[in-house]
Structure formats: C-alpha cells, structure tokens
Short mmCIF file of C-alpha atoms and ligand atoms in Angstrom, two decimals:
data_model
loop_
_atom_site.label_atom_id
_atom_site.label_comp_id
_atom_site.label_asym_id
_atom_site.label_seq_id
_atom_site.Cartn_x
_atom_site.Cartn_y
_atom_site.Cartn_z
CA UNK A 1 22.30 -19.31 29.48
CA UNK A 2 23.44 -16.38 27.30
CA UNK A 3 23.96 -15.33 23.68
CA UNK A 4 27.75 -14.22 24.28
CA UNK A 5 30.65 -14.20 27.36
CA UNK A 6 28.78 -11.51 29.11
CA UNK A 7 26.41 -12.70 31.94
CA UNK A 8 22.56 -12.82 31.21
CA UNK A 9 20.73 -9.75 32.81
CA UNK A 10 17.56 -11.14 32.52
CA UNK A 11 17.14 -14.44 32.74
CA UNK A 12 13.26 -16.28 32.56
CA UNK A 13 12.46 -19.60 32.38
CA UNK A 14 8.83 -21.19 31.91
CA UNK A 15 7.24 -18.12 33.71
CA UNK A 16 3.71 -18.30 34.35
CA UNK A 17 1.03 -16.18 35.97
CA UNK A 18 -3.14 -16.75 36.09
CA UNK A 19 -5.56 -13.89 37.44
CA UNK A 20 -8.22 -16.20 38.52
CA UNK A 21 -9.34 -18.48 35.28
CA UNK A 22 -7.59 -16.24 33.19
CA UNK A 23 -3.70 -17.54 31.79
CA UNK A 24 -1.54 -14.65 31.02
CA UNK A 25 1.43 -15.89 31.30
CA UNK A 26 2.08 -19.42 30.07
CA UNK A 27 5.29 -20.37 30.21
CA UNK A 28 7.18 -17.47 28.94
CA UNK A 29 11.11 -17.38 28.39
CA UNK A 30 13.68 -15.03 27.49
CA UNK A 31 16.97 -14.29 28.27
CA UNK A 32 18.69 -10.57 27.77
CA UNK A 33 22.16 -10.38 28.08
CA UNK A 34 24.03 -7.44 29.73
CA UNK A 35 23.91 -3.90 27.99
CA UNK A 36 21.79 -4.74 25.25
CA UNK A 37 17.98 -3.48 24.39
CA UNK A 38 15.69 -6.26 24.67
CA UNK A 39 11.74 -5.29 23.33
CA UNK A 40 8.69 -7.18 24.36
CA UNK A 41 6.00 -6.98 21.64
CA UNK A 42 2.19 -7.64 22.02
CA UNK A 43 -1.21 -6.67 21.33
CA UNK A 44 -2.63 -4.89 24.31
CA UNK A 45 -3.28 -7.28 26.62
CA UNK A 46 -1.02 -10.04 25.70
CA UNK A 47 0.94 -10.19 29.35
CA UNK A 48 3.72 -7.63 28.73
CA UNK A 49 2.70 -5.22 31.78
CA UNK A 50 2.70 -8.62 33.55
CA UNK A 51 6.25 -9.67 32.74
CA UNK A 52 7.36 -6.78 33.80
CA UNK A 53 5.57 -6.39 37.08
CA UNK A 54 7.04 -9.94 37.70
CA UNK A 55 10.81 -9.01 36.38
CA UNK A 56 10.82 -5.56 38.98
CA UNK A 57 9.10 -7.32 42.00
CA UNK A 58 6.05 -5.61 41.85
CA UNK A 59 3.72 -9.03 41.05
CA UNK A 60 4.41 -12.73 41.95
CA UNK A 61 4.64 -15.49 39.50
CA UNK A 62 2.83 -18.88 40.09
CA UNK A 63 5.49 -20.70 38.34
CA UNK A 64 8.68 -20.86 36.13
CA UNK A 65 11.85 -18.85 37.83
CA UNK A 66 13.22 -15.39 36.74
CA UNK A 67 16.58 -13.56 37.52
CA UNK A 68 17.48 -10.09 37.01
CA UNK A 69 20.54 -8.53 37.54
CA UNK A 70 22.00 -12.15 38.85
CA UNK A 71 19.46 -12.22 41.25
CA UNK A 72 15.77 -14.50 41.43
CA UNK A 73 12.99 -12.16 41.62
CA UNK A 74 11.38 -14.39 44.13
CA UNK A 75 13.71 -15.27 46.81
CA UNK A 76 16.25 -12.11 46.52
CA UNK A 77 13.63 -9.18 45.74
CA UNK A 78 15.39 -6.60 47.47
CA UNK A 79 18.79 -7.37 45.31
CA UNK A 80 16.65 -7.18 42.08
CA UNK A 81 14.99 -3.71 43.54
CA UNK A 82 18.83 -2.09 44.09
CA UNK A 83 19.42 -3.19 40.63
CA UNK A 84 16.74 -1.69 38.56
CA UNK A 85 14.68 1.55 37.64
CA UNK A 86 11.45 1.31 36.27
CA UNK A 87 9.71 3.66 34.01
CA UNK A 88 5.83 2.16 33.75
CA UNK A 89 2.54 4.01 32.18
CA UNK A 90 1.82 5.60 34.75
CA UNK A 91 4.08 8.61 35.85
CA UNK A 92 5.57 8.64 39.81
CA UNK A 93 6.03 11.78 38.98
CA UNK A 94 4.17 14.01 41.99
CA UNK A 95 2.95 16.85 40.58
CA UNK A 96 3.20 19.33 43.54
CA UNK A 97 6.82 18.81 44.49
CA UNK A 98 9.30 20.73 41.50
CA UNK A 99 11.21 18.88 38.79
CA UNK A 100 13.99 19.14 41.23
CA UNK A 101 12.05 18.20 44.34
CA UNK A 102 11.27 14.97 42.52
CA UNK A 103 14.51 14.04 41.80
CA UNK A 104 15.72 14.33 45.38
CA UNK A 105 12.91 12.47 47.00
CA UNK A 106 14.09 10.08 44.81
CA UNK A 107 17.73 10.69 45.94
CA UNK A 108 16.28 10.63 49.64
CA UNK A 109 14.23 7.20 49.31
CA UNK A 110 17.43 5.65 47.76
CA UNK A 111 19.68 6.83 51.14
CA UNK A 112 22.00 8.74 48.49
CA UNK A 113 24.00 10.84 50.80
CA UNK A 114 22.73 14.94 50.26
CA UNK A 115 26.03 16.28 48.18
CA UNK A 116 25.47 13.42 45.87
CA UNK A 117 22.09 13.04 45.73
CA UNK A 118 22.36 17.15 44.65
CA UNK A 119 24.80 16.57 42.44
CA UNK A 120 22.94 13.50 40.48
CA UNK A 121 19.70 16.01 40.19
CA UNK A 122 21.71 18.58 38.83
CA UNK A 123 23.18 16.09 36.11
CA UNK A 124 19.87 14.40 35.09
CA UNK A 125 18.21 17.86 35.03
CA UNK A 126 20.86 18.70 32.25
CA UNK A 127 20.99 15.80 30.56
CA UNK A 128 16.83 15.89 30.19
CA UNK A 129 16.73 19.54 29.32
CA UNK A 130 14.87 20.39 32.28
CA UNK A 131 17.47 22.64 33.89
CA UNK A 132 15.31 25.51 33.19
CA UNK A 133 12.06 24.08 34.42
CA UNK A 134 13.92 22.88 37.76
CA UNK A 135 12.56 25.11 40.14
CA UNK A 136 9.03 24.84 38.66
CA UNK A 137 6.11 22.39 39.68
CA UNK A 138 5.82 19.42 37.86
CA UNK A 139 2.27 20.37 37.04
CA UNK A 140 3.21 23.09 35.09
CA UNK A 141 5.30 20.73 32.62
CA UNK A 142 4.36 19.73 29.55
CA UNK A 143 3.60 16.09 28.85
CA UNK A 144 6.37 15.30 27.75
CA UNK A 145 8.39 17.09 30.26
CA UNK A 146 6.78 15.40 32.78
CA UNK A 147 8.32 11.76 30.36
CA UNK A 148 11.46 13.26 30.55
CA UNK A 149 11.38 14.05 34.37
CA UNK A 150 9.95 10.79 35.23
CA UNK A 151 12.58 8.87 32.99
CA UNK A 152 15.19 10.71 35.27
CA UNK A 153 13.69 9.84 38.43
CA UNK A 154 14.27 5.94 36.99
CA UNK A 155 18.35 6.95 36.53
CA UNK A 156 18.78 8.43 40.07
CA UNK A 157 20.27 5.25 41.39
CA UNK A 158 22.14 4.28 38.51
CA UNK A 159 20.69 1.22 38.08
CA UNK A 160 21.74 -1.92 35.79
CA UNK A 161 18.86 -2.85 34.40
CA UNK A 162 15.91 -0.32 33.28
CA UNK A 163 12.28 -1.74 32.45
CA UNK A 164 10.86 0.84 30.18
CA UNK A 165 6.95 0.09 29.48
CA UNK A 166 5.76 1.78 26.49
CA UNK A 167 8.22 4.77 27.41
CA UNK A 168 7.20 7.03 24.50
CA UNK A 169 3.62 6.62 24.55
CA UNK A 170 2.21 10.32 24.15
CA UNK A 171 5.71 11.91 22.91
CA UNK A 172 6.23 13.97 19.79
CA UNK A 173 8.06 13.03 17.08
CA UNK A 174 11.18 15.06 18.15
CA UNK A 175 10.83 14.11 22.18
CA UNK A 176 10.70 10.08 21.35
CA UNK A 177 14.14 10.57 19.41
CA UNK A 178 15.64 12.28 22.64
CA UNK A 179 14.66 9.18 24.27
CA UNK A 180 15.72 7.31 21.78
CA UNK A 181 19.11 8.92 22.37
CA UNK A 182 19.20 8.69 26.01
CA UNK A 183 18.62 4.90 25.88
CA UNK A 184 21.52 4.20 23.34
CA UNK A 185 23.69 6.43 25.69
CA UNK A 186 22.36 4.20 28.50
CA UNK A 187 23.20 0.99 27.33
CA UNK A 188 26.62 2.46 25.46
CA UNK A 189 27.05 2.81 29.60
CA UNK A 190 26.35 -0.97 29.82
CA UNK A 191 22.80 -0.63 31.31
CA UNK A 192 20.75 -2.85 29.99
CA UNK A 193 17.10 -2.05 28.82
CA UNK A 194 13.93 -3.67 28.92
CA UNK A 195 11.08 -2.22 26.40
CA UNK A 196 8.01 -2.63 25.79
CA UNK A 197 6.23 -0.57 23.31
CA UNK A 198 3.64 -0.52 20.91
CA UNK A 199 5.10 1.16 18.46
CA UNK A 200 6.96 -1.23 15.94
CA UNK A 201 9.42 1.98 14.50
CA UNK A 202 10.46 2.01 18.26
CA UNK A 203 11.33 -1.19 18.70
CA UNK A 204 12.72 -1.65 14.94
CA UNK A 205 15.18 1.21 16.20
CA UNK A 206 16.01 0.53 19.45
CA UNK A 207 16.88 -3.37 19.93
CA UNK A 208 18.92 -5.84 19.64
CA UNK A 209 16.43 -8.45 20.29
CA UNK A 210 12.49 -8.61 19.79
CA UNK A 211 10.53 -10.92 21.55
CA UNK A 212 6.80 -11.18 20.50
CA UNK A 213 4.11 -11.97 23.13
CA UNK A 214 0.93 -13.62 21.98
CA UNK A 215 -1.52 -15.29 24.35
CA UNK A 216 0.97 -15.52 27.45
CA UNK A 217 3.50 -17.56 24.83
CA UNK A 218 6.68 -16.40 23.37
CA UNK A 219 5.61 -16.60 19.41
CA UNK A 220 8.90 -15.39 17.79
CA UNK A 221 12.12 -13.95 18.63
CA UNK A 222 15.42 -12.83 17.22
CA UNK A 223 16.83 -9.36 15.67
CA UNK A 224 14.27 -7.15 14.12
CA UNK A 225 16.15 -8.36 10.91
CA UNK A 226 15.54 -12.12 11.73
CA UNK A 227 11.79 -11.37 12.25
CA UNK A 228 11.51 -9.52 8.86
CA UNK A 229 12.80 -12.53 7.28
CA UNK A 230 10.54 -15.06 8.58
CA UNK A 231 7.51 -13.78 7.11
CA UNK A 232 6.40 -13.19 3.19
CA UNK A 233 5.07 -9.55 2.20
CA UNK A 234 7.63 -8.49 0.22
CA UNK A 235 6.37 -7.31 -3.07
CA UNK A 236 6.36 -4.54 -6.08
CA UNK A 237 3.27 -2.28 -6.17
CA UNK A 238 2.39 -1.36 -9.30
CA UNK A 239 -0.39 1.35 -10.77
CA UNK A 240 -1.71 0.93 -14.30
CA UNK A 241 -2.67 3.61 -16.58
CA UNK A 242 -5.96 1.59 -17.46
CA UNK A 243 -7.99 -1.11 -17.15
CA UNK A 244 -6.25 -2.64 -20.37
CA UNK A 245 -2.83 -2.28 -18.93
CA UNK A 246 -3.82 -4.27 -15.29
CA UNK A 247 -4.95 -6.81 -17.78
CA UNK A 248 -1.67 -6.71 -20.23
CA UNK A 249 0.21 -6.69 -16.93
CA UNK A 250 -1.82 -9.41 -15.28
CA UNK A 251 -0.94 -11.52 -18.30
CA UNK A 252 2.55 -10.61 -18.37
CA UNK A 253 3.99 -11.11 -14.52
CA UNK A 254 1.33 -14.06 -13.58
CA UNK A 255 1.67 -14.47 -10.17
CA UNK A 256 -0.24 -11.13 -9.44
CA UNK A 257 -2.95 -10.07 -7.20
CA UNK A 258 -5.08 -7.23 -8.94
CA UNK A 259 -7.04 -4.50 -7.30
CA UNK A 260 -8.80 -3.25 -10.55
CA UNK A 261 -10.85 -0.47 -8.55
CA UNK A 262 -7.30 1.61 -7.65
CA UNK A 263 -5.80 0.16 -10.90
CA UNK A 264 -3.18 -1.69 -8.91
CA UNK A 265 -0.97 -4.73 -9.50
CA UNK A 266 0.54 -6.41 -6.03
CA UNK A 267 3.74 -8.58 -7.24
CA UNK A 268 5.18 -10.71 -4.83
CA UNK A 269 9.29 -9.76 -4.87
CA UNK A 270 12.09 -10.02 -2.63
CA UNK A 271 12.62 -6.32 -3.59
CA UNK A 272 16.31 -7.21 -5.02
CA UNK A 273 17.53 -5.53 -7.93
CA UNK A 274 18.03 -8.19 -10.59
CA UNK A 275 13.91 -9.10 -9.48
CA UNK A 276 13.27 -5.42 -10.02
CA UNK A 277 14.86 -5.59 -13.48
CA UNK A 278 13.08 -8.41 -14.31
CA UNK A 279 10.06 -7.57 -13.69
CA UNK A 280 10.91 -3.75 -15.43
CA UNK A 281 12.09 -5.64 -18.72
CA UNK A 282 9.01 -7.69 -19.06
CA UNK A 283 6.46 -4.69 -18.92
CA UNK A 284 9.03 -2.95 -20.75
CA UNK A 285 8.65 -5.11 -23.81
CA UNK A 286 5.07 -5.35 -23.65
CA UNK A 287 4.92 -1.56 -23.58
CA UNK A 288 2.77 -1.71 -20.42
CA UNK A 289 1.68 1.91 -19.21
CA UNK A 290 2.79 2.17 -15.62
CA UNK A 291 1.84 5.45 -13.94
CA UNK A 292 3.91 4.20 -10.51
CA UNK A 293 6.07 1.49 -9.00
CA UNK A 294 6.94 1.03 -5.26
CA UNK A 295 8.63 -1.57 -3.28
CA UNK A 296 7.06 -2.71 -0.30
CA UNK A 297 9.97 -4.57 1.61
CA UNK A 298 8.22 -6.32 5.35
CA UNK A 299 8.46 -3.88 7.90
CA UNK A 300 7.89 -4.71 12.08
CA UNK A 301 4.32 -4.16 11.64
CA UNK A 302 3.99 -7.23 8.92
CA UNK A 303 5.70 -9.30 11.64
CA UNK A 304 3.43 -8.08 14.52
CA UNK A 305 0.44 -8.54 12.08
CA UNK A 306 1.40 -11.93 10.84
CA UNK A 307 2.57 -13.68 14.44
CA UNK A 308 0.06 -12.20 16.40
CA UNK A 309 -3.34 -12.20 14.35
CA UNK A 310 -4.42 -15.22 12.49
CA UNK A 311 -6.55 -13.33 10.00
CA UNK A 312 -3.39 -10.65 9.23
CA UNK A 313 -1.72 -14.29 8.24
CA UNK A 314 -5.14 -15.55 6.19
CA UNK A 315 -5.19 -12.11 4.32
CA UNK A 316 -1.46 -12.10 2.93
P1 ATP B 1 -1.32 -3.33 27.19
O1 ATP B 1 -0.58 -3.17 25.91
O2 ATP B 1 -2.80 -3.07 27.02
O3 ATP B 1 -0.74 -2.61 28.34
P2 ATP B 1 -0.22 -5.85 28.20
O4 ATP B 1 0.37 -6.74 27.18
O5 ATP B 1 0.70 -5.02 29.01
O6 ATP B 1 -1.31 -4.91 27.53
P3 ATP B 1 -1.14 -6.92 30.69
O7 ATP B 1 -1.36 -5.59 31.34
O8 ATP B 1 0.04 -7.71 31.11
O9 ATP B 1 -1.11 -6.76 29.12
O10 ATP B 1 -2.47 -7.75 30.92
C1 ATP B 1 -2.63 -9.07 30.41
C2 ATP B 1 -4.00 -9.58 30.83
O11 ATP B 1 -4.03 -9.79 32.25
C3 ATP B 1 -5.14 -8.63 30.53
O12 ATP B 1 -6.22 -9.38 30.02
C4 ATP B 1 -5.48 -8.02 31.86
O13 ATP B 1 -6.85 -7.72 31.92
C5 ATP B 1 -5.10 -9.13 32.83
N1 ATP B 1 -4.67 -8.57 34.13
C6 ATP B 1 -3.55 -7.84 34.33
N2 ATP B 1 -3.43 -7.51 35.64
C7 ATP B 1 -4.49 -8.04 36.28
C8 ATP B 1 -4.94 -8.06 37.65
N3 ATP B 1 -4.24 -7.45 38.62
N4 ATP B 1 -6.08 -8.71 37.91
C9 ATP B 1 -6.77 -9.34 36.95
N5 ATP B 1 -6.41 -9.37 35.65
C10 ATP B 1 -5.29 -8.74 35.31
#
C-alpha cells in the first residue's frame, strides 16, 4: 500500500512486540514511501527505539509483518541489512581508531573493494567537515564531531533506507541544521529516512509525514500541517494595562480565559486576519488599554501534548 506510484519503503502492518508482561508494541502500522522523511513521535518510552530495532533487524517482533526496502524483516533479514544504515543513541563510533580509520572499517565490514572504500571515506570526510580531523582519534572529537562521524559511518554503503534515532540529540544549534541539510540532500538522492526525535522543531522541519506513538498504538498521523489542524490552541494573547481593563476586556470579547495575576486575556482565534481585526475593533471602541498582543498559532508541541497526555488535553 502506498501514498503515490512510488513503491512503499517501509511497509508495517499490525506490529507487535511484549518484553515479558509489558506491551510495547500493539499493533503498530505505518507505511513510508520511497525518498521521503517519515518521523516517529513519542514520549520516552512509548516503543519508538523498539520499532526501529524491529525495522533494521536488530529485535524480533511477536506479531504483525514489516518490510523494508521490499524486503520482510523476518524472513529476508540479510536483504533488509544491505539496504539500510542506522544511526541509533548510542555512537559505533570506536574511539581509538581515527575519523578515517572508522570509516574504512566500515568500508572493510561492508566488502567495499580498497580504491572505493578510500575513495567513499575521502567523500564523507568532506561532506561532514571532518577532512581536517581525519587523521586524528575519534576521542579527541568534539561531540558533535563524533555525530557527524558516526552519521557518515551510516552512508558508507549507500544505503536506501536510513533509521535515524533521535540523530541530533546533544547538537548545537548550528550542528543540528548541518544535519538537517545532509538529510534533505539525502533524500533529494532518493534515500529515504526514518526519524525519530524528541524534538518537535526537528520533526516540524524535516518530514513529510509524522506518526505519533502513544502506548505501543499509532495515535495520529499525517503532515505536520494535518496534525496542527486537528487540535484547538489557537488563540490571541492579550496583556492589560490594569485590572479594570482585563475586566472591560473580559466583558467585551466573552469567550475569554483570564489570568488576572499576569494581567492576561487568552482568546481563542484561528489567528486569521479578519479574526484579528475583529477582535482589534472591538477593544478599539471600548478604548481598552492593551500593553501587548500575540498570536499563538498550534505548534508540534500542542499536538505532542494533546495526543499523547490526557491531562495536556483536560488543561486546554
Ligand atoms: P526513549 O524516547 O526513552 O528512547 P522509546 O520510545 O524509544 O523511548 P523504547 O526504547 O522503544 O521507547 O522502550 C519502550 C518500552 O519497552 C520501555 O518501557 C522499555 O523499558 C521497554 N523495553 C525496551 N527494550 C526492552 C528490553 N530489551 N527488555 C525489556 N524491556 C524493554
């Protein structure tokens, strides 16, 4: 099943997966088609580590089938494992060899022949910035050098499908965008990704699809867009000048939630413009003192809070 002409790269269906008493996965699926960015979103905990130990081979499901790369995990393993790179949380980076050495170990463990295996080092080492740094022990690099390097190490066999699991975790501001390039130039290539993250900006800016993972179950999914739309927390923020302008307010817009301590005025809106003037024109004719106005338009983190937490939903 896919979402356009191109073939599925990922394909799950009704995955599941217990550690002893304890359901992680139940009944999970998804389907990613071909050089797209596909995020998994969850609380920690929620079974995204799992799904993608399942997707690259690395755990067994107990039930429910999963291909990758046109291949079932369970019954063609070694297909799926010539298919895909996988960047987890914890580095295979080994700190003793150089950035270099790394790379062709790599090269060595995939049976790349030596002048191309070489060749592919060089190239990665340029295209992660670690040229420089080549000839020096891993253990010397910064953290997010040692990102960078290991993110490399994932690219050495060119594969189709990358599972990146909370890639960025730990990167500054300025390394996550290089990422964030590399993994647009990746699937511009037709590679498709796999991401899980914890950071909602990340996944805002990165995919094409957003699944979110609650309890082992699928919860919501669709375009980052799609998600915003399906929950309420848009609204106008409002500061008063006084206590006698939160009331003159109150009584003007209604449908209002005060905080009198801050002076504020919540308004629910869809953040439009002919809303905005609206609401403008009727403090406006009151001659209602407001100090400040923002527009809070639902962001990724609204979404995460409202699917995933039934107390985010109880307090909006
Ligand atoms: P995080 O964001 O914290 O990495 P996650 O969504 O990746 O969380 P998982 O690592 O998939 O979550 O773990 C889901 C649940 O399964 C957790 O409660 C975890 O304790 C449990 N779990 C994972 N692996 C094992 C294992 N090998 N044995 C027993 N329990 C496990």
């Amino acid at each position: 099943m896919t979402t356009s002409q191109t073939p599925a790269a990922i394909a799950v269906s009704g995955l599941r997966k217990s550690y002893g008493e304890q359901v992680v996965l139940d009944g999970v699926d998804l389907t990613v088609p071909q050089g797209t960015v596909f995020s998994l979103l969850g609380a920690n905990g929620a079974g995204k580590t799992t799904t993608v130990r399942i997707l690259s081979t690395l755990a067994r499901a107990d039930g429910g089938t999963a291909r990758v790369a046109g291949h079932d995990v369970a019954a063609e393993p070694d297909a799926v494992r010539g298919a895909i790179g996988v960047t987890g949380q914890f580095s295979a980076v080994d700190t003793l060899l150089t950035g270099e050495e790394n790379l062709l170990l790599v090269a060595d463990l995939l049976h790349l022949p030596k002048a191309r295996g070489r060749a592919k080092a060089a190239e990665l080492l340029r295209r992660f910035d670690l040229t420089d740094a080549a000839a020096k022990p891993a253990a010397t690099y910064s953290g997010g050098m040692r990102r960078r390097l290991d993110l490399a190490m994932t690219l050495v066999g060119d594969p189709q499908v990358i599972f990146l699991d909370e890639p960025t975790t730990g990167l500054d501001p300025r390394s996550r965008r290089t990422a964030w390039a590399t993994v647009r130039e990746l699937v511009a290539d037709g590679v498709t990704v796999f991401l899980t993250t914890q950071y909602l900006d990340e996944a805002d800016e990165l995919a094409d699809r957003i699944a979110v993972l609650d309890r082992g179950r699928v919860v919501a999914e669709g375009t980052a867009a799609e998600l915003k739309r399906r929950i309420p927390g848009g609204h106008v923020r409002l500061r008063l000048a006084d206590q006698a302008a939160v009331d003159a307010a109150l009584a003007a817009l209604g449908d209002a939630a005060p905080d009198r301590d801050a002076l504020t005025l919540r308004v629910p809106s869809d953040g439009g413009l002919r809303s905005l003037k609206a609401l403008v024109d009727r403090l406006d004719d009151r001659a209602i003192a407001v100090a400040e106005l923002s527009v809070h338009t639902p962001d990724l983190d609204d979404v995460f809070l409202a699917l995933t937490d039934t107390e985010g939903v109880a307090s909006r």
